[in-house]
Every structure is written in structure tokens, then in C-alpha cells.
Short mmCIF file of C-alpha atoms and ligand atoms in Angstrom, two decimals:
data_model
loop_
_atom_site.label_atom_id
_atom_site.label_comp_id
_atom_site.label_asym_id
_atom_site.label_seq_id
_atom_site.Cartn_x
_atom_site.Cartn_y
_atom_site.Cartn_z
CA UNK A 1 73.32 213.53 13.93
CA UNK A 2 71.95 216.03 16.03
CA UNK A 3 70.10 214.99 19.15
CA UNK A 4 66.43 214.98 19.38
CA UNK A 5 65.79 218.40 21.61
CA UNK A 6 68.63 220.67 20.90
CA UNK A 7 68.63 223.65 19.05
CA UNK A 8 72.10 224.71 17.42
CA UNK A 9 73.92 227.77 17.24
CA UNK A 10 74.16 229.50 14.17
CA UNK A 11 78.26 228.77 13.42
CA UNK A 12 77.50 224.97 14.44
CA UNK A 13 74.54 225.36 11.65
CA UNK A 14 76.55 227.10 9.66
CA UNK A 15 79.25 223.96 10.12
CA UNK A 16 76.37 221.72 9.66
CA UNK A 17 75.87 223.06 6.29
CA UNK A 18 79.19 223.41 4.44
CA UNK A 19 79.83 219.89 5.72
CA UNK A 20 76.03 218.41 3.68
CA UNK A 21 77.71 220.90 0.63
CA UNK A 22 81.34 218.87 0.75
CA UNK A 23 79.85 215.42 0.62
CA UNK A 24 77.74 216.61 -2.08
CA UNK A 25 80.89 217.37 -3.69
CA UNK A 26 83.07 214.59 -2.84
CA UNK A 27 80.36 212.00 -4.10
CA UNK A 28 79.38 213.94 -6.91
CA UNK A 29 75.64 213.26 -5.89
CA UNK A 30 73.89 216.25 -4.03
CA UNK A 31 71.96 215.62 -0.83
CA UNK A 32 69.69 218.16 -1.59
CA UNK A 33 68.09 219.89 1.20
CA UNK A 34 65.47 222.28 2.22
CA UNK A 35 66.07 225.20 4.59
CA UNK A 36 63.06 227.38 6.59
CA UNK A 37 64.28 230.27 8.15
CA UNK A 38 61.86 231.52 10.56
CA UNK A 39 61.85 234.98 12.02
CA UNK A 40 59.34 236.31 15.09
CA UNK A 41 57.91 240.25 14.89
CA UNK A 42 58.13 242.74 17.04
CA UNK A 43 60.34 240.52 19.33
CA UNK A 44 62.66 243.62 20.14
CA UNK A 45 59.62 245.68 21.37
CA UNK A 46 58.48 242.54 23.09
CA UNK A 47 61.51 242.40 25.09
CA UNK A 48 61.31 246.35 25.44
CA UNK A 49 58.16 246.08 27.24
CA UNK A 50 58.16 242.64 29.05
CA UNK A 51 62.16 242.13 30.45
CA UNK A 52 64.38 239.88 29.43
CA UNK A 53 63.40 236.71 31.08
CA UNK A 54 60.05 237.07 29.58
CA UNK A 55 61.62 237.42 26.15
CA UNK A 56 63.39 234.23 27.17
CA UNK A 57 60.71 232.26 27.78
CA UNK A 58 58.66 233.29 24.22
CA UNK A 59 61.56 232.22 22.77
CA UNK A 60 61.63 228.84 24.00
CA UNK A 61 57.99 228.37 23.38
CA UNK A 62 58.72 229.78 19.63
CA UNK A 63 61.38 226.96 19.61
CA UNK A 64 59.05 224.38 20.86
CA UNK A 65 56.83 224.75 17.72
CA UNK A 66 59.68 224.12 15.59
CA UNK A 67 60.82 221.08 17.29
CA UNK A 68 57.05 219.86 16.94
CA UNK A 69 57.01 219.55 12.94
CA UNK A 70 61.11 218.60 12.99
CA UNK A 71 61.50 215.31 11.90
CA UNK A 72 64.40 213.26 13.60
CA UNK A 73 66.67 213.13 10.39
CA UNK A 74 66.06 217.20 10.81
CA UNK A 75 68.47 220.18 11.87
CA UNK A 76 67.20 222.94 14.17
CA UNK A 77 69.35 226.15 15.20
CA UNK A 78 69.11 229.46 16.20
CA UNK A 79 70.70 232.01 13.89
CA UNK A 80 69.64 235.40 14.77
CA UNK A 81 67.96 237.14 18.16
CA UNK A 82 64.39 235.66 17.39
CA UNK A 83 65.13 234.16 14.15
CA UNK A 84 65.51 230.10 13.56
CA UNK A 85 66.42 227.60 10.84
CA UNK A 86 65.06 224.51 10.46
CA UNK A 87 67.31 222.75 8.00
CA UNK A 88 64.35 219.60 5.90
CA UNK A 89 67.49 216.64 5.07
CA UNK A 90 66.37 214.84 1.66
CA UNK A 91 63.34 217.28 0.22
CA UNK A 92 64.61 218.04 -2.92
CA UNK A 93 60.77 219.66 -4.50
CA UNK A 94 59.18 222.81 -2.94
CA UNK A 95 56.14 221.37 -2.47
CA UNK A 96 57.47 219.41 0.58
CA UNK A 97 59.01 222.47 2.06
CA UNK A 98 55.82 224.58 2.00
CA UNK A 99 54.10 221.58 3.51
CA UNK A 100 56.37 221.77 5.93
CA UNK A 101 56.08 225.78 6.47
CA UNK A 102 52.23 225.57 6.23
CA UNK A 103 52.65 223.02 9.27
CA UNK A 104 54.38 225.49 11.33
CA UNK A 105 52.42 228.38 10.77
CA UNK A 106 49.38 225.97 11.98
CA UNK A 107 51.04 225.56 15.13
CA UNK A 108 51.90 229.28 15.30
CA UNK A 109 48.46 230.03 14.73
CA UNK A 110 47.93 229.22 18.24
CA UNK A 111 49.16 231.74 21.15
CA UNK A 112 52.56 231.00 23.10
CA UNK A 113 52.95 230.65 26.75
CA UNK A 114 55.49 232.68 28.11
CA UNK A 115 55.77 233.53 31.82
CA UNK A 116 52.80 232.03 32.32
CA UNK A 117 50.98 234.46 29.96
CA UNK A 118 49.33 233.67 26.40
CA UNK A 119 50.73 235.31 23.74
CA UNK A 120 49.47 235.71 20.02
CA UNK A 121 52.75 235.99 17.71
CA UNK A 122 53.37 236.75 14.44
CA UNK A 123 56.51 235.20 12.33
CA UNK A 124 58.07 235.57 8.65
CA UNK A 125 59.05 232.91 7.21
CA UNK A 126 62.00 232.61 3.61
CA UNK A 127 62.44 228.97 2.24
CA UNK A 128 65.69 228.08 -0.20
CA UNK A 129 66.63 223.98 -1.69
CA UNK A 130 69.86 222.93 -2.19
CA UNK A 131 71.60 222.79 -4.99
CA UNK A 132 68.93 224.56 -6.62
CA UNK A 133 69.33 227.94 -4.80
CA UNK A 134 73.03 228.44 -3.48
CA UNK A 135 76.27 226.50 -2.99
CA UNK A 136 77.11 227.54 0.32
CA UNK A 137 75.76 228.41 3.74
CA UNK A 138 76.02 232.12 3.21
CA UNK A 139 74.30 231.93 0.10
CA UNK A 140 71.49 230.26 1.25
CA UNK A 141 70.97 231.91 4.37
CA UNK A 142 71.25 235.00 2.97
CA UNK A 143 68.71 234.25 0.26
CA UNK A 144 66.49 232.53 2.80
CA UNK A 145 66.64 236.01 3.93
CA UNK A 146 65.93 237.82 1.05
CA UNK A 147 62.69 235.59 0.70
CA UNK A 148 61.34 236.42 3.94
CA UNK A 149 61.63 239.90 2.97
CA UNK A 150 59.59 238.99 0.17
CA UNK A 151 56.88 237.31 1.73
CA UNK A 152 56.76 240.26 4.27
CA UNK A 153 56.11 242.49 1.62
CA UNK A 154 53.36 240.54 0.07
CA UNK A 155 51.82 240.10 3.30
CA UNK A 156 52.08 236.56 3.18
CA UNK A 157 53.42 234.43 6.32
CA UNK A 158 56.47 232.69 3.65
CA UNK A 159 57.74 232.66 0.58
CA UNK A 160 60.32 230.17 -1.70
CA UNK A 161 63.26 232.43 -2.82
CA UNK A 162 62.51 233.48 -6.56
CA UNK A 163 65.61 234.67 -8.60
CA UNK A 164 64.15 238.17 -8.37
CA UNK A 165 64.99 238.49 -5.01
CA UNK A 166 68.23 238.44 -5.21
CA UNK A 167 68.62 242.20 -7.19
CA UNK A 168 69.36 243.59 -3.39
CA UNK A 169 71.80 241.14 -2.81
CA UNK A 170 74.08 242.02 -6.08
CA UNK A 171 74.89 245.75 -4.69
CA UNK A 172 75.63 243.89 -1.24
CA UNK A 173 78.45 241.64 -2.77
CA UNK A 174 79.85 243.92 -4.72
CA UNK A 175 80.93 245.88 -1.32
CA UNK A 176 81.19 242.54 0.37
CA UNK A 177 84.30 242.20 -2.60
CA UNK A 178 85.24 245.44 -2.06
CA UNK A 179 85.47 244.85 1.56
CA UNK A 180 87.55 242.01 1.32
CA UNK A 181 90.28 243.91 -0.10
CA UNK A 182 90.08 247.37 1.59
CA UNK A 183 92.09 246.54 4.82
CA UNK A 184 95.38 245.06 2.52
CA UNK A 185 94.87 248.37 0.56
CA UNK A 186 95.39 250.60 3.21
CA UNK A 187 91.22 251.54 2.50
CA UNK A 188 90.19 252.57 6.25
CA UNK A 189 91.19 255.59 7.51
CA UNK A 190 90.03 256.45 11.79
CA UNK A 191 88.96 259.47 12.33
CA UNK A 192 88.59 261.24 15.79
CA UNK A 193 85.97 263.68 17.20
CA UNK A 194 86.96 265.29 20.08
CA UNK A 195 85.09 264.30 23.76
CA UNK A 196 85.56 267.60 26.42
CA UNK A 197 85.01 266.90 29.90
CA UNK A 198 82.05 269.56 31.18
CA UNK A 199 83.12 270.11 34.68
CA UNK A 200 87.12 271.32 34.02
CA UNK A 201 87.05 271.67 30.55
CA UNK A 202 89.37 269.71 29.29
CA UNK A 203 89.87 267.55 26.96
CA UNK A 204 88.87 263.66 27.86
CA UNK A 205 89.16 261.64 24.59
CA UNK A 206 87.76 260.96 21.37
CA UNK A 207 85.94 258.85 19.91
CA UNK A 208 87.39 256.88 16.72
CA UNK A 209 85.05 256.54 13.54
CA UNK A 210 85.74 254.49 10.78
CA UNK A 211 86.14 255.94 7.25
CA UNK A 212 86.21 254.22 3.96
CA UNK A 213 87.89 255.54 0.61
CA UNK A 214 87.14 253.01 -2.16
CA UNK A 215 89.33 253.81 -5.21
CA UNK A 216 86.08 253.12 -7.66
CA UNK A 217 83.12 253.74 -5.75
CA UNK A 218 84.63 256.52 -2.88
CA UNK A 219 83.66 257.27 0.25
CA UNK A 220 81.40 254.88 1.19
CA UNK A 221 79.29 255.36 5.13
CA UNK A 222 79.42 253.54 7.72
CA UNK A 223 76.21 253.14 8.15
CA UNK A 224 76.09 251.72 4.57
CA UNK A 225 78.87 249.16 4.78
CA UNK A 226 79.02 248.07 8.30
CA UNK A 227 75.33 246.91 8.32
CA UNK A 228 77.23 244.53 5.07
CA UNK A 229 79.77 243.25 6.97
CA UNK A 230 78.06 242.24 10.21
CA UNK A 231 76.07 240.11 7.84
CA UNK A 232 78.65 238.49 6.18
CA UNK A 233 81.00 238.43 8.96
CA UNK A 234 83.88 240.59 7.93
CA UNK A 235 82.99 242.72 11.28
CA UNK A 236 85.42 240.83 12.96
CA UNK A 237 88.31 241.80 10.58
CA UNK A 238 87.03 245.18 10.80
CA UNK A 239 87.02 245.52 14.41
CA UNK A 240 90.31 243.69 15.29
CA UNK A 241 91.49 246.66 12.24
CA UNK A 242 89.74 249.55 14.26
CA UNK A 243 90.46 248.36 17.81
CA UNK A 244 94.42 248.33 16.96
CA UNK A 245 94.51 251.33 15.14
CA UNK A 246 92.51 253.12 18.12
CA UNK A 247 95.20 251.69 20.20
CA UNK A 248 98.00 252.49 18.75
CA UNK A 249 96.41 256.39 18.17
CA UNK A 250 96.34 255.71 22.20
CA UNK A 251 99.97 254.53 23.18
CA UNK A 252 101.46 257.18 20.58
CA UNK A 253 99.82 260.21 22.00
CA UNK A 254 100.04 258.71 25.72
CA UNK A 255 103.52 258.42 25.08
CA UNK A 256 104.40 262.04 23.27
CA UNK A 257 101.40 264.09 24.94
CA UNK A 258 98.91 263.38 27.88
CA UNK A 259 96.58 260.52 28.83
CA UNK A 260 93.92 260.26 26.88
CA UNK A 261 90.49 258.29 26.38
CA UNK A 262 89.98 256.69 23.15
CA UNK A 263 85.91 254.92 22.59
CA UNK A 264 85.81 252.44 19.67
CA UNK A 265 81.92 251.57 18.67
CA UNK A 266 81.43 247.70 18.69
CA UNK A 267 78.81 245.62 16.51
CA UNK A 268 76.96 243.51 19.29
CA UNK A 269 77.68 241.15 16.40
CA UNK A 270 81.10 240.84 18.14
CA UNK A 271 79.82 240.07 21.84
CA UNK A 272 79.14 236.56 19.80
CA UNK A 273 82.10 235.99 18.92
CA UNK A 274 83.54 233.67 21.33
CA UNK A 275 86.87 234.78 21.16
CA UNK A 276 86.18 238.72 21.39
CA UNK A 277 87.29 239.30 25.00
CA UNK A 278 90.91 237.60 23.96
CA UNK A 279 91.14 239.81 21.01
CA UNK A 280 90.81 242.97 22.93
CA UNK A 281 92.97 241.29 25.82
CA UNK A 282 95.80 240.33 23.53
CA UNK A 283 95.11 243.98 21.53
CA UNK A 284 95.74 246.31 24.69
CA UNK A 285 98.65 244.02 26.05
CA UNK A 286 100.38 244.39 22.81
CA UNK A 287 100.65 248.39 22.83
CA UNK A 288 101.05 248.45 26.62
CA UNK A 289 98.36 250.54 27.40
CA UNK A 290 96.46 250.64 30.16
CA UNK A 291 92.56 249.16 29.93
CA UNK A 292 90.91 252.53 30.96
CA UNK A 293 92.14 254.38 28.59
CA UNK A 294 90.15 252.23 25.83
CA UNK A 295 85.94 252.54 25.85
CA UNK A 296 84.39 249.95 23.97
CA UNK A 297 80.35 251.45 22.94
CA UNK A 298 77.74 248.91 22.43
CA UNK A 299 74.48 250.66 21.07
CA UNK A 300 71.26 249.99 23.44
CA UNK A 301 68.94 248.94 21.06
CA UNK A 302 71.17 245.84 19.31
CA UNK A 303 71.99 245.08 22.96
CA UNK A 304 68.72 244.90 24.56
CA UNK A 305 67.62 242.38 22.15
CA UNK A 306 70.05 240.01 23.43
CA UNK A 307 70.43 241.37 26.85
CA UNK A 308 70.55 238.02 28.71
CA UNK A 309 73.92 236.62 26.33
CA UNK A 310 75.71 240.45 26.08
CA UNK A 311 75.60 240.95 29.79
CA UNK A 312 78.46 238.21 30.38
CA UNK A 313 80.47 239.36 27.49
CA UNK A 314 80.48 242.81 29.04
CA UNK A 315 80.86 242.13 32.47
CA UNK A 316 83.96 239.99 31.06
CA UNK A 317 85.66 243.05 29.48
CA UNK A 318 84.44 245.38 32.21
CA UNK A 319 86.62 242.58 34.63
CA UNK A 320 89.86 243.45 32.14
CA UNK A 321 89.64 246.91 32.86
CA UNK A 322 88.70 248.68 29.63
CA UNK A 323 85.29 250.81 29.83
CA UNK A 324 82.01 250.08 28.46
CA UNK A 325 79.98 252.64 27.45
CA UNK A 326 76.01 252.44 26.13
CA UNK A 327 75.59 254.28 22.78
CA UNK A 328 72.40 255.70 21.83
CA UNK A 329 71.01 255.27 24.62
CA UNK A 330 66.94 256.35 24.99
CA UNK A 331 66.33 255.07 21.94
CA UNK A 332 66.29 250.61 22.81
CA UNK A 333 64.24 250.75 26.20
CA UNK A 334 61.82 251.97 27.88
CA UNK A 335 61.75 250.61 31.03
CA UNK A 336 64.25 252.09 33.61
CA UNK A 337 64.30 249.50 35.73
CA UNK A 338 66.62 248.51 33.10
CA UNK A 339 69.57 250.62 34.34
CA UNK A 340 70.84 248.49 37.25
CA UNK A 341 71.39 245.36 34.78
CA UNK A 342 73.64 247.63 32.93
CA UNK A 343 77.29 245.82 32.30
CA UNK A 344 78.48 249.68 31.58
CA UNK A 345 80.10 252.56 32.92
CA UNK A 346 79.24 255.01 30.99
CA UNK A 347 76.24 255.72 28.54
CA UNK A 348 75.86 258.47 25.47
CA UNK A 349 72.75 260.06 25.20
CA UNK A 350 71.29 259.60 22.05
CA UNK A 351 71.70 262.77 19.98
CA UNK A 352 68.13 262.64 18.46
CA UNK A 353 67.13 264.12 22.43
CA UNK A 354 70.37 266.58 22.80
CA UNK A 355 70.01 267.76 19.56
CA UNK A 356 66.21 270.04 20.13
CA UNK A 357 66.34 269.57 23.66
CA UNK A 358 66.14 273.66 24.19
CA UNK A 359 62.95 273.88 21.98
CA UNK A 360 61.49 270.59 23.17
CA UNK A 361 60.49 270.46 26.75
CA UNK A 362 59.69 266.47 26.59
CA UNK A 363 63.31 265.96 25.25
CA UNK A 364 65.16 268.25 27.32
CA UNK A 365 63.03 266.20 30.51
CA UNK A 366 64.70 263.14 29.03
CA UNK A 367 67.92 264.10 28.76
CA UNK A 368 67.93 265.31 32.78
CA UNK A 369 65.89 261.93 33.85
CA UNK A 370 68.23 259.93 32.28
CA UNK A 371 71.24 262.19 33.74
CA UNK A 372 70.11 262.08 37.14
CA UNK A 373 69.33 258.12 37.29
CA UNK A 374 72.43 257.36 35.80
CA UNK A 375 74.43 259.08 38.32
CA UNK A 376 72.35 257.18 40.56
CA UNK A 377 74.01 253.91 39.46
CA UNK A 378 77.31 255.32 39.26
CA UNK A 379 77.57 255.87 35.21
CA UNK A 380 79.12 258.61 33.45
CA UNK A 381 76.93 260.23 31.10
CA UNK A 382 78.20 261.67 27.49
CA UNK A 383 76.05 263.76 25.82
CA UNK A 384 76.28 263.14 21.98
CA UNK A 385 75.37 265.53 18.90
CA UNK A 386 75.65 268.95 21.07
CA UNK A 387 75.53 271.27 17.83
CA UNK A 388 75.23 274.75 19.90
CA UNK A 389 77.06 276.40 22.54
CA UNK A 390 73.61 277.52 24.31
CA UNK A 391 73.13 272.94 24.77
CA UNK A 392 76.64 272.91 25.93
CA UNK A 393 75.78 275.33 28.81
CA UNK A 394 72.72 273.69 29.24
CA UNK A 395 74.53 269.94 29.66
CA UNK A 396 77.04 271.59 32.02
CA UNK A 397 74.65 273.38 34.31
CA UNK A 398 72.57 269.93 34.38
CA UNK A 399 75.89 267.63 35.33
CA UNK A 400 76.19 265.90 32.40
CA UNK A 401 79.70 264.71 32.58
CA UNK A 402 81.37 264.35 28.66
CA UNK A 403 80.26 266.86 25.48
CA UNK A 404 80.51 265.71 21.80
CA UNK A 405 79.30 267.07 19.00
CA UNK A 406 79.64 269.46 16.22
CA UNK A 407 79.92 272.40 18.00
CA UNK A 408 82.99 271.20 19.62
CA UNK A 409 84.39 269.80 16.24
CA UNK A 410 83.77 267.52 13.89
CA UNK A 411 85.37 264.09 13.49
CA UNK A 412 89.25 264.48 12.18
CA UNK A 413 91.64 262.39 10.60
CA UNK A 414 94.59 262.10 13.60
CA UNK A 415 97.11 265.09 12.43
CA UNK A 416 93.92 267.49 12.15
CA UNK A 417 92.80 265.94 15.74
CA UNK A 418 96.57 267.02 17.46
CA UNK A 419 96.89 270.41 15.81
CA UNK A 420 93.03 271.13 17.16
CA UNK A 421 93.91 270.13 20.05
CA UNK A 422 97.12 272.12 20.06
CA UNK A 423 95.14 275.13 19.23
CA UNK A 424 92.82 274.60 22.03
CA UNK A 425 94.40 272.90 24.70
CA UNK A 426 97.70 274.65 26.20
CA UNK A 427 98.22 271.98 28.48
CA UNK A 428 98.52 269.11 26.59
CA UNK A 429 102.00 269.82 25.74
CA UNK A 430 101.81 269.03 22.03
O1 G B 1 80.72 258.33 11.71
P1 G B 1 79.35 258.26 11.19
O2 G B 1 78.32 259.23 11.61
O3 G B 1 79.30 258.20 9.71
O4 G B 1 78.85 256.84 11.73
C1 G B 1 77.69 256.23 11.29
C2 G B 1 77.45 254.98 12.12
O5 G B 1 78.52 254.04 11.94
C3 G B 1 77.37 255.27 13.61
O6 G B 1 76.29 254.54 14.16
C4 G B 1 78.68 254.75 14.14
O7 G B 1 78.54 254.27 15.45
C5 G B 1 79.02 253.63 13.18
N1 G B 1 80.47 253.42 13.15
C6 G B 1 81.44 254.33 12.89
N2 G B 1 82.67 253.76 12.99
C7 G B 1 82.46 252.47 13.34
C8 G B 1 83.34 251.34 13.59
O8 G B 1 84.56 251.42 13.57
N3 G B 1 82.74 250.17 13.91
C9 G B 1 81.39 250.01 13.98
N4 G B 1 80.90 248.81 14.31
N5 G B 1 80.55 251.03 13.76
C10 G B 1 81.06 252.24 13.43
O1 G B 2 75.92 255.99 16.45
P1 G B 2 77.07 256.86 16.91
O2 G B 2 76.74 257.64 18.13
O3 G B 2 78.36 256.11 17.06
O4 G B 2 77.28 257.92 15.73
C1 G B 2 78.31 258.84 15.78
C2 G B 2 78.22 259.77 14.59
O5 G B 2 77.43 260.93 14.87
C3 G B 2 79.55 260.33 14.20
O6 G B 2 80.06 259.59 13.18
C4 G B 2 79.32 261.71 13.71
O7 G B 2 79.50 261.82 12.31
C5 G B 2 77.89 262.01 14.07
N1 G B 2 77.89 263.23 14.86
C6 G B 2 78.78 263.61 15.80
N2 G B 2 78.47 264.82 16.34
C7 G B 2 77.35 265.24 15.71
C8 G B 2 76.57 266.42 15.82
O8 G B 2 76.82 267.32 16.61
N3 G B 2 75.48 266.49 15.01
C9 G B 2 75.17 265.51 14.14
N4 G B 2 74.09 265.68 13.37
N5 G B 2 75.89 264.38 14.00
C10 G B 2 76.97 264.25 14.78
MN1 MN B 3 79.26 255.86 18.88
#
């Protein structure tokens, strides 16, 4: 049983729960259970405006309220950024759980301390039984989920999943399915869009992009199906699939052409996986590449939400070599005080600022404050979604150091990607 004060992590929960599902099972008599997930607003912009220690320290207080209406018998964990789950052992009815919820949103009626300030929060709350609602962890948590979403949009502070809620969450498992079976069917395809280095001209890298060909649905976007599998943890398959086909894209054209830089974009799902930095270790070793030549991007706003936990994982990989680079960037943070706790080398300015930066005075100020501090701590800077070749003067004159975007070309599947750059590049010796 878990000790009185601690708060578990969501794979320990997650442990917690399949192992209260298999006794169920093996004795044929359910231990039915009650789960509250509990999710704090606006904690992202909190963090944005108030650091990360500060963010920190709401947290714990948020966590203190929930260890005030745990009982002892009672499982607490964190499963998300700001989110917790407080698993009830033994309430079988509803009625018990809202009790319970109606408790805690007593206590979080009252302001938190944090950094010796008094803050008024706001929280969401989704509420699921066992048996009654889902079989597994997954399940539940995902429904718990689903009826938080629920209770958001009725403006009330929870809600006790109702089958209803789950219409979303059909269209999510049938691409979960699909998912499961696009990497042993040859599914994912990398594509590469080209990355020119301003100051010579040249060409520095790419940047690999995942692409998806279902045979019933087809192409299916990233943004539509990665959002999916961070969720239900198939990232991790994905990523190991993408970081060793980037790599071996990297050791064959090392080997038949010149060195080149090859970025990979991350989920900041991965930085908690504890195993990530041995993945990407074992990875590079096993194509004998060298580290630099792989860039690992981490967008800003997932990562400032969990600044405190991603900074080791990226200082870690930074230690092995391989480059970390800050995607998006401008759009997570405002402070810039920010920059020198940056675990990077390089960052990509967001496109939404590169993209009108010649009409908009206010963006094109952006995009040369953010070049000029950068260089001040040493990063590269990449300027992303350059559509025109009027920006790509613009980025050169200003000392930006690496150009993407349309203008230059579009992503490409890898033979498109060497006979561009065959075209355009007489040195590479193609
Ligand atoms: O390539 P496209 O514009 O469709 O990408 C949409 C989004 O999906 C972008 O935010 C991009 O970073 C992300 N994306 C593309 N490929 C990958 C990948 O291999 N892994 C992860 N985690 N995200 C990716
Ligand atoms: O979030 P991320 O920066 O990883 O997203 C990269 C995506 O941006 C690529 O998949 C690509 O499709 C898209 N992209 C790349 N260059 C341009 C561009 O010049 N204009 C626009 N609108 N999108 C671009
Ligand atoms: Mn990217």
C-alpha cells in the first residue's frame, strides 16, 4: 500500500491499476473502484508568467489539497503536467465519488500558497467506477478524460463519465488500431525538407517529417495522429521508427555524398520516458554516425510546461553529443529571461512570425530580438516557414543562421530530396 504522503507517477498508477483489474479477475469478484482525475487551468500560462519554481510550488500546494480528502486505503499520482488522480479503493456507487469531488473542490475553493503568494485556482475535474466504466487503465483514464471535457463544457467544476462521452473516443481507436499495425506494414514513409545555411549557402540538413499512408482511410496528418499516439503511448514505437530511419537516411548519404544534418521532432512525451536517452544512444551507435549530425527538436510550448523535469533529459542528450534544437519557439514563453535555462543549441523560429514578418513591423521586431539574444547565448537560430525570396534576404541580412521553408522546397520523400539536391548543389558530389 502506498505510503501516507507520496504522490505516484503516472506508469506506477498506471501499474497500480492493471494490478486492482487482475485480482478482480483472478477472484472473479471486482474490487470496484472510483477514480477522480483532477486537472488545474491555465497552469501553462501560469508557468509562462511566474517561472518555473513558482509553477513548482502551486503544484505542490494543488497536491496538498488532494492528500487532505485522501483516505489512507487511497491512491494519489500525478499523471499529466498539472493534472492528478486520486484513485477512491472500495466505492462502488457515484454518490460516494461526487462526495468525494464536492470535498475537493471545497478545499480548492480556497486560494493556494505558492512562493509565498495567494493564489485563486481553478480545476476540472472527470470521475469513472470500476467495472462499471472500463476494464483497463487506459480505458478509464481516458474516459476520466473525456468527462472532464464534459464538465468543462457545461461549466461545471466535474462530471461522472456518461456513455455519451465516449463518441470522440470511437474515431480515436479506430486510428489507435490502425496505428498499431502501420509500422509492420511498411505505413510511414520520412520525408525531408531541405535546411540551407544563410551565410555560404549551402546546404546544412533537413529536417525529417513523418508521413502516413493508411490503405483505407489515406493520408492521414501528423498533426491528427500523433496528438493519438502520445496519448495512448504508441509515440515511443513511433519515435524509435523515425529516429532510425532518420539515421540510417544519415549514415547512407554521409557515406555516398557529404555530411549532412538530419533534425527529428520529438514529443516531450518522450523526455518521460525513462529509457529515451538509451534509445537514441544505442540508435546512433548502431549506424555509426556521429552525434552532431542528428538534431533532436522539442517544441517550446510542451516543454515549458515541464521545464524543471525536461531540462535533465536534455542536458543528458546534449552530454552524448547529438543537438537539441527548440521548435516553435515565440510561441510557449514570454519571459526572456528564459533563454539562459535553455538545454539547446539551436532554436526555430516559429513560422507564424517569419511568415508576415515584411508586412508586420511587431513580427519582423520579434524575429530580430529573438535573433540577436540568441546569439547572445551561443544558439543557432533556424528560421522556419520562409515562403518568399524577399524573407530569405531579409533573414540573411539580419544573421539568422539556417532557412526552411517553402520557398526553398517543400518536404520530399528521400529520392526527390537527392535529385533536388543534385540539381542545386554541385558540390555535394551526388
Ligand atoms: O509535416 P507537417 O506539417 O504535416 O507536421 C505537422 C506537425 O507534426 C508538426 O508540428 C510536426 O512537428 C509534427 N511532426 C511531423 N513529423 C513528426 C514526427 O516524426 N514525430 C513527431 N513527434 N512529430 C512530428
Ligand atoms: O511544428 P513543426 O515546425 O515541426 O512543423 C513543420 C511543418 O511545417 C512541416 O511539416 C511543413 O509541412 C510545414 N512547413 C514547412 N515549411 C513551410 C512553409 O514555408 N510554409 C508553411 N505554411 N508551412 C511550412
Ligand atoms: Mn519541427
Amino acid at each position: 500500500m502506498q505510503a501516507e504522503e507520496t504522490v505516484a507517477d503516472r506508469e506506477t498508477f498506471i501499474r497500480h491499476i492493471e494490478q486492482l483489474v487482475k485480482q478482480s479477475g483472478d477472484n472473479g469478484d471486482p474490487q470496484p473502484f472510483a477514480l477522480i482525475l483532477v486537472k488545474l487551468d491555465h497552469f501553462r500560462k501560469f508557468n509562462a508568467q511566474h517561472g518555473f519554481s513558482s509553477g513548482d510550488a502551486l503544484l505542490s500546494a494543488f497536491s496538498s489539497c488532494l492528500l487532505a480528502i485522501k483516505r489512507p486505503q487511497d491512491y494519489l499520482a500525478r499523471v499529466g503536467n498539472a493534472e492528478f488522480a486520486l484513485l477512491l479503493s472500495g466505492v462502488s456507487h457515484e454518490g460516494f465519488a461526487n462526495l468525494a469531488a464536492t470535498k475537493l473542490f471545497e478545499v480548492l475553493k480556497n486560494p493556494l500558497s505558492a512562493g509565498g503568494q495567494s493564489i485563486p485556482v481553478q480545476a476540472h475535474s472527470g470521475i469513472v467506477l470500476f467495472p462499471q466504466h472500463g476494464g483497463d487503465a487506459q480505458i478509464l483514464l481516458k474516459r476520466a478524460e473525456s468527462a472532464m471535457d464534459a464538465a468543462k463544457k457545461t461549466l461545471q467544476p466535474y462530471a461522472v463519465f456518461q456513455q455519451e462521452d465516449s463518441k470522440e473516443e470511437i474515431a480515436d481507436w479506430g486510428i489507435q488500431y490502425d496505428l498499431s499495425r502501420a509500422i509492420e506494414q511498411d505505413q510511414f514513409e520520412l520525408y525531408f525538407q531541405p535546411q540551407i545555411n544563410l551565410e555560404s549557402g549551402e546546404l546544412f540538413g533537413a529536417e525529417a517529417l513523418i508521413r502516413w499512408q493508411n490503405g483505407d482511410k489515406g493520408f492521414i496528418r501528423p498533426d491528427i495522429f500523433i496528438p493519438i499516439a502520445e496519448k495512448s503511448g504508441q509515440i515511443a514505437e513511433i519515435t524509435e521508427w523515425t529516429l532510425n530511419s532518420a539515421l540510417w537516411f544519415i549514415e547512407d548519404w554521409c557515406r555516398h555524398y557529404s555530411p549532412i544534418n538530419v533534425a527529428v521532432n520529438i514529443s516531450t512525451r518522450m523526455l518521460d520516458v525513462p529509457d529515451f536517452k538509451d534509445v537514441v544512444h544505442h540508435t546512433v551507435n548502431l549506424h555509426g554516425i556521429d552525434y552532431h549530425h542528428l538534431t533532436l527538436e522539442i517544441t517550446e510550448s510542451a516543454l515549458v510546461e515541464n521545464l524543471a523535469s525536461s531540462v535533465t533529459v536534455l542536458e543528458d542528450l546534449k552530454q552524448l553529443g547529438v543537438n537539441v534544437s527548440i521548435d516553435d519557439f515565440g510561441t510557449g514563453y514570454s519571459s526572456l529571461a528564459y533563454f539562459k535555462e535553455l538545454p539547446a543549441n539551436e532554436i526555430k523560429i516559429d513560422r507564424s512570425f517569419v511568415q508576415y514578418m515584411l508586412e508586420n513591423a511587431m513580427d519582423q521586431h520579434i524575429v530580430k530580438t529573438i535573433i540577436h539574444l540568441a546569439h547572445g547565448f551561443d544558439l543557432t537560430v533556424v528560421a522556419e516557414g520562409i515562403e518568399d525570396k524577399a524573407s530569405y534576404d531579409y533573414l540573411r541580412q539580419v544573421g539568422c543562421n539556417i532557412a526552411q521553408g517553402y520557398y526553398i522546397a517543400k518536404p520530399m520523400p528521400r529520392e526527390e530530396f537527392l535529385s533536388w539536391a543534385n540539381e542545386n548543389f554541385s558540390n555535394l558530389r551526388l
